[in-house]
Amino acid sequence: MQWFAEQNPIFQAFLATLFTWGVTAMGAALVFLAKDFSKKMLDVMLGFAGGVMMAASYWSLLAPAIEMSGDLGTWSFVPAAVGFVLGAAFLRLVDVFLPHLHLNAPMSEVEGVKTSWQRSTLLVTAITLHNIPEGLAVGVAFGAVAAGLDSASLAGAVSLAIGIGIQNFPEGTAVSVPLRREGMSRMKAFLYGQASGMVEPVAAVFGAAAVLFMRPVLPYALAFAAGAMIFVVVEEVIPESQASGNGDMATMGVVSGFTLMMALDVALG
């Protein structure tokens, strides 16, 4: 931990998201154990991922953003509110234009601009959308620590990376298993599943560098990442976990993920 604490924050963010990418690959690797998994289990895992993302959005991102803006008095909520809306709006624009396909959806429900991409590519693109705000959140958290802000701590940034990594496990599984179920080879399904996490180190490095060189934007950047994550949870993760008749179990997954991430952030941050 001492060695890690002495590293450049951009490098810290990069290493942390290599971990989250690795956990995505671990989840995708379950495809080597079986061709199919219980749909109920997959829905619970997706719900769990959504719960982690919701808790991280508040405790690791929105709350520090508001605290950093304390000198604005009764208007301290403004940077967080503006950043939150911008983050959700950005993901909405990406959602409108980037071709992608939600899990278990037929090809007739492809979203984004018209494309000739194959189903497997569209599924990976959809999960990759989930991972952009996650990587950005980790990068911004480490950038906040380097900025020397009282509300940011290295332990808090690490706990966020751990939480994101934990919820990446079911996301990797949620990509590789459906691809395997459709007849794709185990190795190819694994490669597609882990590929969805590759964007996280890129987004993390960008987020950390942005707040280091533009410190005044930090509250907005934290809230931006939170808005993007909440958009993904509400628009994709939770609806997908509820679509197969396992709503109650998936909801308990959300509660479990939220509780775990809350405990991690409060205990370590």
PDB file of C-alpha atoms in Angstrom:
ATOM      1  CA  MET A   1       0.000   0.000   0.000  1.00  0.00           C
ATOM      2  CA  GLN A   2       2.883   2.373   0.765  1.00  0.00           C
ATOM      3  CA  TRP A   3       4.363   1.782  -2.690  1.00  0.00           C
ATOM      4  CA  PHE A   4       0.966   2.402  -4.281  1.00  0.00           C
ATOM      5  CA  ALA A   5       0.460   5.620  -2.292  1.00  0.00           C
ATOM      6  CA  GLU A   6       3.736   7.028  -3.590  1.00  0.00           C
ATOM      7  CA  GLN A   7       2.801   6.645  -7.254  1.00  0.00           C
ATOM      8  CA  ASN A   8       1.531   9.348  -9.600  1.00  0.00           C
ATOM      9  CA  PRO A   9      -2.290   9.600  -9.297  1.00  0.00           C
ATOM     10  CA  ILE A  10      -2.751   8.965 -13.010  1.00  0.00           C
ATOM     11  CA  PHE A  11      -0.725   5.769 -12.656  1.00  0.00           C
ATOM     12  CA  GLN A  12      -2.717   4.875  -9.538  1.00  0.00           C
ATOM     13  CA  ALA A  13      -5.950   5.241 -11.488  1.00  0.00           C
ATOM     14  CA  PHE A  14      -4.518   3.147 -14.309  1.00  0.00           C
ATOM     15  CA  LEU A  15      -3.480   0.348 -11.924  1.00  0.00           C
ATOM     16  CA  ALA A  16      -6.825   0.448 -10.127  1.00  0.00           C
ATOM     17  CA  THR A  17      -8.745   0.051 -13.367  1.00  0.00           C
ATOM     18  CA  LEU A  18      -6.451  -2.721 -14.526  1.00  0.00           C
ATOM     19  CA  PHE A  19      -7.801  -4.476 -11.435  1.00  0.00           C
ATOM     20  CA  THR A  20     -11.424  -3.710 -12.367  1.00  0.00           C
ATOM     21  CA  TRP A  21     -10.774  -4.918 -15.922  1.00  0.00           C
ATOM     22  CA  GLY A  22      -9.223  -8.091 -14.509  1.00  0.00           C
ATOM     23  CA  VAL A  23     -12.336  -8.781 -12.456  1.00  0.00           C
ATOM     24  CA  THR A  24     -14.436  -8.323 -15.595  1.00  0.00           C
ATOM     25  CA  ALA A  25     -12.271 -10.983 -17.238  1.00  0.00           C
ATOM     26  CA  MET A  26     -12.765 -13.274 -14.229  1.00  0.00           C
ATOM     27  CA  GLY A  27     -16.522 -12.947 -14.598  1.00  0.00           C
ATOM     28  CA  ALA A  28     -16.310 -13.622 -18.319  1.00  0.00           C
ATOM     29  CA  ALA A  29     -14.157 -16.694 -17.607  1.00  0.00           C
ATOM     30  CA  LEU A  30     -17.134 -18.447 -15.985  1.00  0.00           C
ATOM     31  CA  VAL A  31     -18.122 -19.325 -19.533  1.00  0.00           C
ATOM     32  CA  PHE A  32     -15.396 -21.993 -19.420  1.00  0.00           C
ATOM     33  CA  LEU A  33     -17.220 -23.740 -16.575  1.00  0.00           C
ATOM     34  CA  ALA A  34     -20.647 -24.079 -18.183  1.00  0.00           C
ATOM     35  CA  LYS A  35     -22.477 -23.212 -21.379  1.00  0.00           C
ATOM     36  CA  ASP A  36     -25.369 -21.691 -19.485  1.00  0.00           C
ATOM     37  CA  PHE A  37     -26.220 -20.377 -16.035  1.00  0.00           C
ATOM     38  CA  SER A  38     -29.456 -19.892 -14.170  1.00  0.00           C
ATOM     39  CA  LYS A  39     -31.246 -16.807 -15.486  1.00  0.00           C
ATOM     40  CA  LYS A  40     -32.285 -16.046 -11.924  1.00  0.00           C
ATOM     41  CA  MET A  41     -28.641 -15.995 -10.831  1.00  0.00           C
ATOM     42  CA  LEU A  42     -27.655 -13.704 -13.704  1.00  0.00           C
ATOM     43  CA  ASP A  43     -30.497 -11.303 -12.850  1.00  0.00           C
ATOM     44  CA  VAL A  44     -29.454 -11.216  -9.188  1.00  0.00           C
ATOM     45  CA  MET A  45     -25.870 -10.508 -10.249  1.00  0.00           C
ATOM     46  CA  LEU A  46     -27.006  -7.668 -12.512  1.00  0.00           C
ATOM     47  CA  GLY A  47     -29.125  -6.238  -9.702  1.00  0.00           C
ATOM     48  CA  PHE A  48     -26.120  -6.460  -7.388  1.00  0.00           C
ATOM     49  CA  ALA A  49     -24.034  -4.511  -9.913  1.00  0.00           C
ATOM     50  CA  GLY A  50     -26.714  -1.826 -10.087  1.00  0.00           C
ATOM     51  CA  GLY A  51     -26.802  -1.504  -6.297  1.00  0.00           C
ATOM     52  CA  VAL A  52     -23.029  -1.039  -6.121  1.00  0.00           C
ATOM     53  CA  MET A  53     -23.158   1.646  -8.811  1.00  0.00           C
ATOM     54  CA  MET A  54     -25.935   3.552  -7.035  1.00  0.00           C
ATOM     55  CA  ALA A  55     -24.149   3.559  -3.688  1.00  0.00           C
ATOM     56  CA  ALA A  56     -20.847   4.571  -5.285  1.00  0.00           C
ATOM     57  CA  SER A  57     -22.582   7.418  -7.093  1.00  0.00           C
ATOM     58  CA  TYR A  58     -23.595   9.000  -3.814  1.00  0.00           C
ATOM     59  CA  TRP A  59     -20.946   8.168  -1.224  1.00  0.00           C
ATOM     60  CA  SER A  60     -17.894   8.257  -3.489  1.00  0.00           C
ATOM     61  CA  LEU A  61     -18.924  10.976  -5.938  1.00  0.00           C
ATOM     62  CA  LEU A  62     -21.911  13.213  -5.148  1.00  0.00           C
ATOM     63  CA  ALA A  63     -21.291  13.678  -1.413  1.00  0.00           C
ATOM     64  CA  PRO A  64     -17.623  14.733  -1.929  1.00  0.00           C
ATOM     65  CA  ALA A  65     -18.693  17.046  -4.772  1.00  0.00           C
ATOM     66  CA  ILE A  66     -21.132  18.860  -2.481  1.00  0.00           C
ATOM     67  CA  GLU A  67     -18.583  19.025   0.336  1.00  0.00           C
ATOM     68  CA  MET A  68     -15.965  20.528  -1.990  1.00  0.00           C
ATOM     69  CA  SER A  69     -18.411  23.298  -2.873  1.00  0.00           C
ATOM     70  CA  GLY A  70     -19.063  24.221   0.755  1.00  0.00           C
ATOM     71  CA  ASP A  71     -17.721  27.740   0.249  1.00  0.00           C
ATOM     72  CA  LEU A  72     -20.791  28.476  -1.902  1.00  0.00           C
ATOM     73  CA  GLY A  73     -22.996  28.300   1.182  1.00  0.00           C
ATOM     74  CA  THR A  74     -26.619  27.494   0.425  1.00  0.00           C
ATOM     75  CA  TRP A  75     -25.667  27.122  -3.263  1.00  0.00           C
ATOM     76  CA  SER A  76     -23.157  24.329  -2.605  1.00  0.00           C
ATOM     77  CA  PHE A  77     -25.432  21.913  -4.425  1.00  0.00           C
ATOM     78  CA  VAL A  78     -25.044  23.726  -7.770  1.00  0.00           C
ATOM     79  CA  PRO A  79     -21.774  22.136  -9.022  1.00  0.00           C
ATOM     80  CA  ALA A  80     -23.057  18.673  -8.084  1.00  0.00           C
ATOM     81  CA  ALA A  81     -26.425  19.275  -9.720  1.00  0.00           C
ATOM     82  CA  VAL A  82     -24.915  20.695 -12.914  1.00  0.00           C
ATOM     83  CA  GLY A  83     -22.325  17.928 -13.193  1.00  0.00           C
ATOM     84  CA  PHE A  84     -24.917  15.240 -12.468  1.00  0.00           C
ATOM     85  CA  VAL A  85     -27.252  16.458 -15.214  1.00  0.00           C
ATOM     86  CA  LEU A  86     -24.388  16.816 -17.698  1.00  0.00           C
ATOM     87  CA  GLY A  87     -23.199  13.275 -16.972  1.00  0.00           C
ATOM     88  CA  ALA A  88     -26.647  11.814 -17.574  1.00  0.00           C
ATOM     89  CA  ALA A  89     -27.117  13.956 -20.693  1.00  0.00           C
ATOM     90  CA  PHE A  90     -23.767  12.816 -22.094  1.00  0.00           C
ATOM     91  CA  LEU A  91     -24.649   9.147 -21.661  1.00  0.00           C
ATOM     92  CA  ARG A  92     -28.045   9.804 -23.221  1.00  0.00           C
ATOM     93  CA  LEU A  93     -26.374  11.256 -26.314  1.00  0.00           C
ATOM     94  CA  VAL A  94     -24.008   8.296 -26.534  1.00  0.00           C
ATOM     95  CA  ASP A  95     -26.988   5.979 -26.075  1.00  0.00           C
ATOM     96  CA  VAL A  96     -28.816   7.667 -28.964  1.00  0.00           C
ATOM     97  CA  PHE A  97     -25.980   7.587 -31.478  1.00  0.00           C
ATOM     98  CA  LEU A  98     -23.744   4.585 -30.627  1.00  0.00           C
ATOM     99  CA  PRO A  99     -25.115   1.299 -32.011  1.00  0.00           C
ATOM    100  CA  HIS A 100     -25.726  -1.211 -29.206  1.00  0.00           C
ATOM    101  CA  LEU A 101     -28.073  -3.977 -28.130  1.00  0.00           C
ATOM    102  CA  HIS A 102     -29.340  -4.721 -24.640  1.00  0.00           C
ATOM    103  CA  LEU A 103     -28.926  -8.198 -23.181  1.00  0.00           C
ATOM    104  CA  ASN A 104     -31.615 -10.685 -24.247  1.00  0.00           C
ATOM    105  CA  ALA A 105     -33.103  -8.193 -26.736  1.00  0.00           C
ATOM    106  CA  PRO A 106     -33.844  -9.247 -30.344  1.00  0.00           C
ATOM    107  CA  MET A 107     -31.905  -7.688 -33.213  1.00  0.00           C
ATOM    108  CA  SER A 108     -34.996  -5.684 -34.120  1.00  0.00           C
ATOM    109  CA  GLU A 109     -34.410  -3.589 -30.962  1.00  0.00           C
ATOM    110  CA  VAL A 110     -30.907  -2.367 -31.826  1.00  0.00           C
ATOM    111  CA  GLU A 111     -30.450   1.208 -30.572  1.00  0.00           C
ATOM    112  CA  GLY A 112     -28.339   3.985 -32.050  1.00  0.00           C
ATOM    113  CA  VAL A 113     -27.618   4.754 -35.680  1.00  0.00           C
ATOM    114  CA  LYS A 114     -28.178   2.028 -38.268  1.00  0.00           C
ATOM    115  CA  THR A 115     -25.277  -0.364 -38.604  1.00  0.00           C
ATOM    116  CA  SER A 116     -24.293  -3.738 -40.055  1.00  0.00           C
ATOM    117  CA  TRP A 117     -22.500  -4.770 -36.833  1.00  0.00           C
ATOM    118  CA  GLN A 118     -23.047  -8.322 -35.630  1.00  0.00           C
ATOM    119  CA  ARG A 119     -25.093  -9.104 -32.523  1.00  0.00           C
ATOM    120  CA  SER A 120     -22.010 -10.000 -30.476  1.00  0.00           C
ATOM    121  CA  THR A 121     -20.392  -6.630 -31.208  1.00  0.00           C
ATOM    122  CA  LEU A 122     -23.591  -4.783 -30.314  1.00  0.00           C
ATOM    123  CA  LEU A 123     -23.856  -6.621 -26.974  1.00  0.00           C
ATOM    124  CA  VAL A 124     -20.256  -5.785 -26.055  1.00  0.00           C
ATOM    125  CA  THR A 125     -20.840  -2.160 -27.027  1.00  0.00           C
ATOM    126  CA  ALA A 126     -23.794  -1.985 -24.635  1.00  0.00           C
ATOM    127  CA  ILE A 127     -21.742  -3.248 -21.683  1.00  0.00           C
ATOM    128  CA  THR A 128     -18.855  -0.984 -22.680  1.00  0.00           C
ATOM    129  CA  LEU A 129     -21.239   1.950 -22.214  1.00  0.00           C
ATOM    130  CA  HIS A 130     -21.618   0.802 -18.593  1.00  0.00           C
ATOM    131  CA  ASN A 131     -17.881   0.842 -18.071  1.00  0.00           C
ATOM    132  CA  ILE A 132     -17.090   4.332 -19.358  1.00  0.00           C
ATOM    133  CA  PRO A 133     -18.582   6.133 -16.308  1.00  0.00           C
ATOM    134  CA  GLU A 134     -17.115   3.512 -13.976  1.00  0.00           C
ATOM    135  CA  GLY A 135     -13.576   4.075 -15.235  1.00  0.00           C
ATOM    136  CA  LEU A 136     -14.121   7.826 -15.209  1.00  0.00           C
ATOM    137  CA  ALA A 137     -15.329   7.678 -11.610  1.00  0.00           C
ATOM    138  CA  VAL A 138     -12.216   5.833 -10.439  1.00  0.00           C
ATOM    139  CA  GLY A 139      -9.917   8.246 -12.278  1.00  0.00           C
ATOM    140  CA  VAL A 140     -11.638  11.324 -10.867  1.00  0.00           C
ATOM    141  CA  ALA A 141     -11.493   9.852  -7.341  1.00  0.00           C
ATOM    142  CA  PHE A 142      -7.716   9.413  -7.515  1.00  0.00           C
ATOM    143  CA  GLY A 143      -7.373  12.882  -9.053  1.00  0.00           C
ATOM    144  CA  ALA A 144      -9.285  14.331  -6.109  1.00  0.00           C
ATOM    145  CA  VAL A 145      -6.852  12.724  -3.667  1.00  0.00           C
ATOM    146  CA  ALA A 146      -3.897  14.245  -5.507  1.00  0.00           C
ATOM    147  CA  ALA A 147      -5.579  17.641  -5.362  1.00  0.00           C
ATOM    148  CA  GLY A 148      -5.275  17.480  -1.561  1.00  0.00           C
ATOM    149  CA  LEU A 149      -8.959  17.941  -0.795  1.00  0.00           C
ATOM    150  CA  ASP A 150     -10.073  17.098   2.739  1.00  0.00           C
ATOM    151  CA  SER A 151     -13.123  15.187   1.515  1.00  0.00           C
ATOM    152  CA  ALA A 152     -11.024  12.865  -0.666  1.00  0.00           C
ATOM    153  CA  SER A 153      -8.813  10.060   0.623  1.00  0.00           C
ATOM    154  CA  LEU A 154      -6.689   7.373  -0.967  1.00  0.00           C
ATOM    155  CA  ALA A 155      -8.579   4.722   0.983  1.00  0.00           C
ATOM    156  CA  GLY A 156     -11.850   6.093  -0.384  1.00  0.00           C
ATOM    157  CA  ALA A 157     -10.561   5.964  -3.959  1.00  0.00           C
ATOM    158  CA  VAL A 158      -9.321   2.413  -3.416  1.00  0.00           C
ATOM    159  CA  SER A 159     -12.661   1.358  -1.931  1.00  0.00           C
ATOM    160  CA  LEU A 160     -14.416   2.778  -4.993  1.00  0.00           C
ATOM    161  CA  ALA A 161     -12.123   0.757  -7.278  1.00  0.00           C
ATOM    162  CA  ILE A 162     -12.800  -2.379  -5.202  1.00  0.00           C
ATOM    163  CA  GLY A 163     -16.553  -1.798  -5.395  1.00  0.00           C
ATOM    164  CA  ILE A 164     -16.458  -1.210  -9.144  1.00  0.00           C
ATOM    165  CA  GLY A 165     -14.321  -4.322  -9.535  1.00  0.00           C
ATOM    166  CA  ILE A 166     -16.777  -6.445  -7.542  1.00  0.00           C
ATOM    167  CA  GLN A 167     -19.709  -5.375  -9.674  1.00  0.00           C
ATOM    168  CA  ASN A 168     -17.703  -5.904 -12.873  1.00  0.00           C
ATOM    169  CA  PHE A 169     -17.655  -9.643 -12.167  1.00  0.00           C
ATOM    170  CA  PRO A 170     -21.355 -10.144 -12.949  1.00  0.00           C
ATOM    171  CA  GLU A 171     -21.089  -7.754 -15.901  1.00  0.00           C
ATOM    172  CA  GLY A 172     -18.390  -9.914 -17.490  1.00  0.00           C
ATOM    173  CA  THR A 173     -20.537 -12.984 -16.928  1.00  0.00           C
ATOM    174  CA  ALA A 174     -23.611 -11.216 -18.295  1.00  0.00           C
ATOM    175  CA  VAL A 175     -21.834 -10.711 -21.626  1.00  0.00           C
ATOM    176  CA  SER A 176     -19.995 -14.000 -22.100  1.00  0.00           C
ATOM    177  CA  VAL A 177     -22.745 -16.408 -21.005  1.00  0.00           C
ATOM    178  CA  PRO A 178     -25.449 -15.174 -23.441  1.00  0.00           C
ATOM    179  CA  LEU A 179     -22.896 -15.265 -26.276  1.00  0.00           C
ATOM    180  CA  ARG A 180     -21.973 -18.834 -25.390  1.00  0.00           C
ATOM    181  CA  ARG A 181     -25.672 -19.728 -25.163  1.00  0.00           C
ATOM    182  CA  GLU A 182     -26.095 -18.498 -28.743  1.00  0.00           C
ATOM    183  CA  GLY A 183     -23.444 -20.918 -29.992  1.00  0.00           C
ATOM    184  CA  MET A 184     -20.230 -18.894 -29.821  1.00  0.00           C
ATOM    185  CA  SER A 185     -17.093 -20.787 -28.767  1.00  0.00           C
ATOM    186  CA  ARG A 186     -16.008 -20.541 -25.131  1.00  0.00           C
ATOM    187  CA  MET A 187     -12.804 -18.681 -25.983  1.00  0.00           C
ATOM    188  CA  LYS A 188     -14.506 -16.166 -28.250  1.00  0.00           C
ATOM    189  CA  ALA A 189     -17.299 -15.565 -25.724  1.00  0.00           C
ATOM    190  CA  PHE A 190     -14.665 -14.976 -23.034  1.00  0.00           C
ATOM    191  CA  LEU A 191     -12.700 -12.556 -25.229  1.00  0.00           C
ATOM    192  CA  TYR A 192     -15.835 -10.558 -26.009  1.00  0.00           C
ATOM    193  CA  GLY A 193     -16.856 -10.531 -22.337  1.00  0.00           C
ATOM    194  CA  GLN A 194     -13.543  -9.258 -21.008  1.00  0.00           C
ATOM    195  CA  ALA A 195     -13.213  -6.736 -23.849  1.00  0.00           C
ATOM    196  CA  SER A 196     -16.068  -4.702 -22.377  1.00  0.00           C
ATOM    197  CA  GLY A 197     -13.790  -3.753 -19.467  1.00  0.00           C
ATOM    198  CA  MET A 198     -10.912  -2.500 -21.613  1.00  0.00           C
ATOM    199  CA  VAL A 199     -12.363   1.003 -21.762  1.00  0.00           C
ATOM    200  CA  GLU A 200     -12.074   1.514 -17.981  1.00  0.00           C
ATOM    201  CA  PRO A 201      -8.282   2.172 -17.814  1.00  0.00           C
ATOM    202  CA  VAL A 202      -8.623   4.660 -20.685  1.00  0.00           C
ATOM    203  CA  ALA A 203     -11.500   6.498 -19.003  1.00  0.00           C
ATOM    204  CA  ALA A 204      -9.702   6.450 -15.638  1.00  0.00           C
ATOM    205  CA  VAL A 205      -6.506   7.980 -17.011  1.00  0.00           C
ATOM    206  CA  PHE A 206      -8.547  10.676 -18.758  1.00  0.00           C
ATOM    207  CA  GLY A 207     -10.527  11.456 -15.597  1.00  0.00           C
ATOM    208  CA  ALA A 208      -7.472  11.645 -13.334  1.00  0.00           C
ATOM    209  CA  ALA A 209      -5.534  13.828 -15.779  1.00  0.00           C
ATOM    210  CA  ALA A 210      -8.492  16.166 -16.304  1.00  0.00           C
ATOM    211  CA  VAL A 211      -8.955  16.987 -12.621  1.00  0.00           C
ATOM    212  CA  LEU A 212      -5.211  17.314 -12.006  1.00  0.00           C
ATOM    213  CA  PHE A 213      -4.807  19.935 -14.691  1.00  0.00           C
ATOM    214  CA  MET A 214      -8.187  21.601 -14.149  1.00  0.00           C
ATOM    215  CA  ARG A 215      -8.718  21.457 -10.384  1.00  0.00           C
ATOM    216  CA  PRO A 216     -11.721  23.868 -10.325  1.00  0.00           C
ATOM    217  CA  VAL A 217     -13.773  21.381 -12.355  1.00  0.00           C
ATOM    218  CA  LEU A 218     -13.343  18.604  -9.787  1.00  0.00           C
ATOM    219  CA  PRO A 219     -16.806  18.880  -8.132  1.00  0.00           C
ATOM    220  CA  TYR A 220     -18.392  18.933 -11.574  1.00  0.00           C
ATOM    221  CA  ALA A 221     -16.299  15.952 -12.704  1.00  0.00           C
ATOM    222  CA  LEU A 222     -17.252  13.862  -9.663  1.00  0.00           C
ATOM    223  CA  ALA A 223     -20.939  14.609 -10.174  1.00  0.00           C
ATOM    224  CA  PHE A 224     -20.613  14.031 -13.937  1.00  0.00           C
ATOM    225  CA  ALA A 225     -19.407  10.489 -13.287  1.00  0.00           C
ATOM    226  CA  ALA A 226     -22.256   9.968 -10.813  1.00  0.00           C
ATOM    227  CA  GLY A 227     -24.863  11.178 -13.302  1.00  0.00           C
ATOM    228  CA  ALA A 228     -23.487   8.903 -15.999  1.00  0.00           C
ATOM    229  CA  MET A 229     -23.547   5.884 -13.668  1.00  0.00           C
ATOM    230  CA  ILE A 230     -27.096   6.533 -12.451  1.00  0.00           C
ATOM    231  CA  PHE A 231     -28.250   6.880 -16.065  1.00  0.00           C
ATOM    232  CA  VAL A 232     -26.788   3.469 -16.866  1.00  0.00           C
ATOM    233  CA  VAL A 233     -28.347   1.871 -13.772  1.00  0.00           C
ATOM    234  CA  VAL A 234     -31.842   3.241 -14.373  1.00  0.00           C
ATOM    235  CA  GLU A 235     -31.880   2.949 -18.163  1.00  0.00           C
ATOM    236  CA  GLU A 236     -30.196  -0.427 -18.571  1.00  0.00           C
ATOM    237  CA  VAL A 237     -28.965  -2.439 -15.578  1.00  0.00           C
ATOM    238  CA  ILE A 238     -32.098  -2.590 -13.422  1.00  0.00           C
ATOM    239  CA  PRO A 239     -34.596  -3.005 -16.313  1.00  0.00           C
ATOM    240  CA  GLU A 240     -32.499  -5.883 -17.696  1.00  0.00           C
ATOM    241  CA  SER A 241     -32.389  -7.566 -14.290  1.00  0.00           C
ATOM    242  CA  GLN A 242     -36.191  -7.332 -14.011  1.00  0.00           C
ATOM    243  CA  ALA A 243     -37.096  -8.427 -17.560  1.00  0.00           C
ATOM    244  CA  SER A 244     -37.234 -12.212 -17.016  1.00  0.00           C
ATOM    245  CA  GLY A 245     -39.670 -12.477 -14.132  1.00  0.00           C
ATOM    246  CA  ASN A 246     -37.037 -12.536 -11.383  1.00  0.00           C
ATOM    247  CA  GLY A 247     -37.853  -9.070 -10.092  1.00  0.00           C
ATOM    248  CA  ASP A 248     -37.935  -9.834  -6.373  1.00  0.00           C
ATOM    249  CA  MET A 249     -34.605 -11.666  -6.387  1.00  0.00           C
ATOM    250  CA  ALA A 250     -33.006  -9.009  -8.586  1.00  0.00           C
ATOM    251  CA  THR A 251     -34.243  -6.316  -6.208  1.00  0.00           C
ATOM    252  CA  MET A 252     -32.589  -8.098  -3.300  1.00  0.00           C
ATOM    253  CA  GLY A 253     -29.434  -8.130  -5.411  1.00  0.00           C
ATOM    254  CA  VAL A 254     -29.686  -4.337  -5.705  1.00  0.00           C
ATOM    255  CA  VAL A 255     -30.110  -4.011  -1.939  1.00  0.00           C
ATOM    256  CA  SER A 256     -27.120  -6.299  -1.300  1.00  0.00           C
ATOM    257  CA  GLY A 257     -24.872  -4.422  -3.737  1.00  0.00           C
ATOM    258  CA  PHE A 258     -25.898  -1.040  -2.346  1.00  0.00           C
ATOM    259  CA  THR A 259     -25.245  -2.171   1.234  1.00  0.00           C
ATOM    260  CA  LEU A 260     -21.827  -3.616   0.414  1.00  0.00           C
ATOM    261  CA  MET A 261     -20.639  -0.518  -1.429  1.00  0.00           C
ATOM    262  CA  MET A 262     -21.956   1.746   1.326  1.00  0.00           C
ATOM    263  CA  ALA A 263     -20.104  -0.295   3.944  1.00  0.00           C
ATOM    264  CA  LEU A 264     -16.891  -0.286   1.881  1.00  0.00           C
ATOM    265  CA  ASP A 265     -16.944   3.451   1.372  1.00  0.00           C
ATOM    266  CA  VAL A 266     -17.761   4.355   4.963  1.00  0.00           C
ATOM    267  CA  ALA A 267     -15.361   1.812   6.478  1.00  0.00           C
ATOM    268  CA  LEU A 268     -12.404   2.580   4.199  1.00  0.00           C
ATOM    269  CA  GLY A 269     -13.099   6.140   3.094  1.00  0.00           C
TER     270      GLY A 269
END
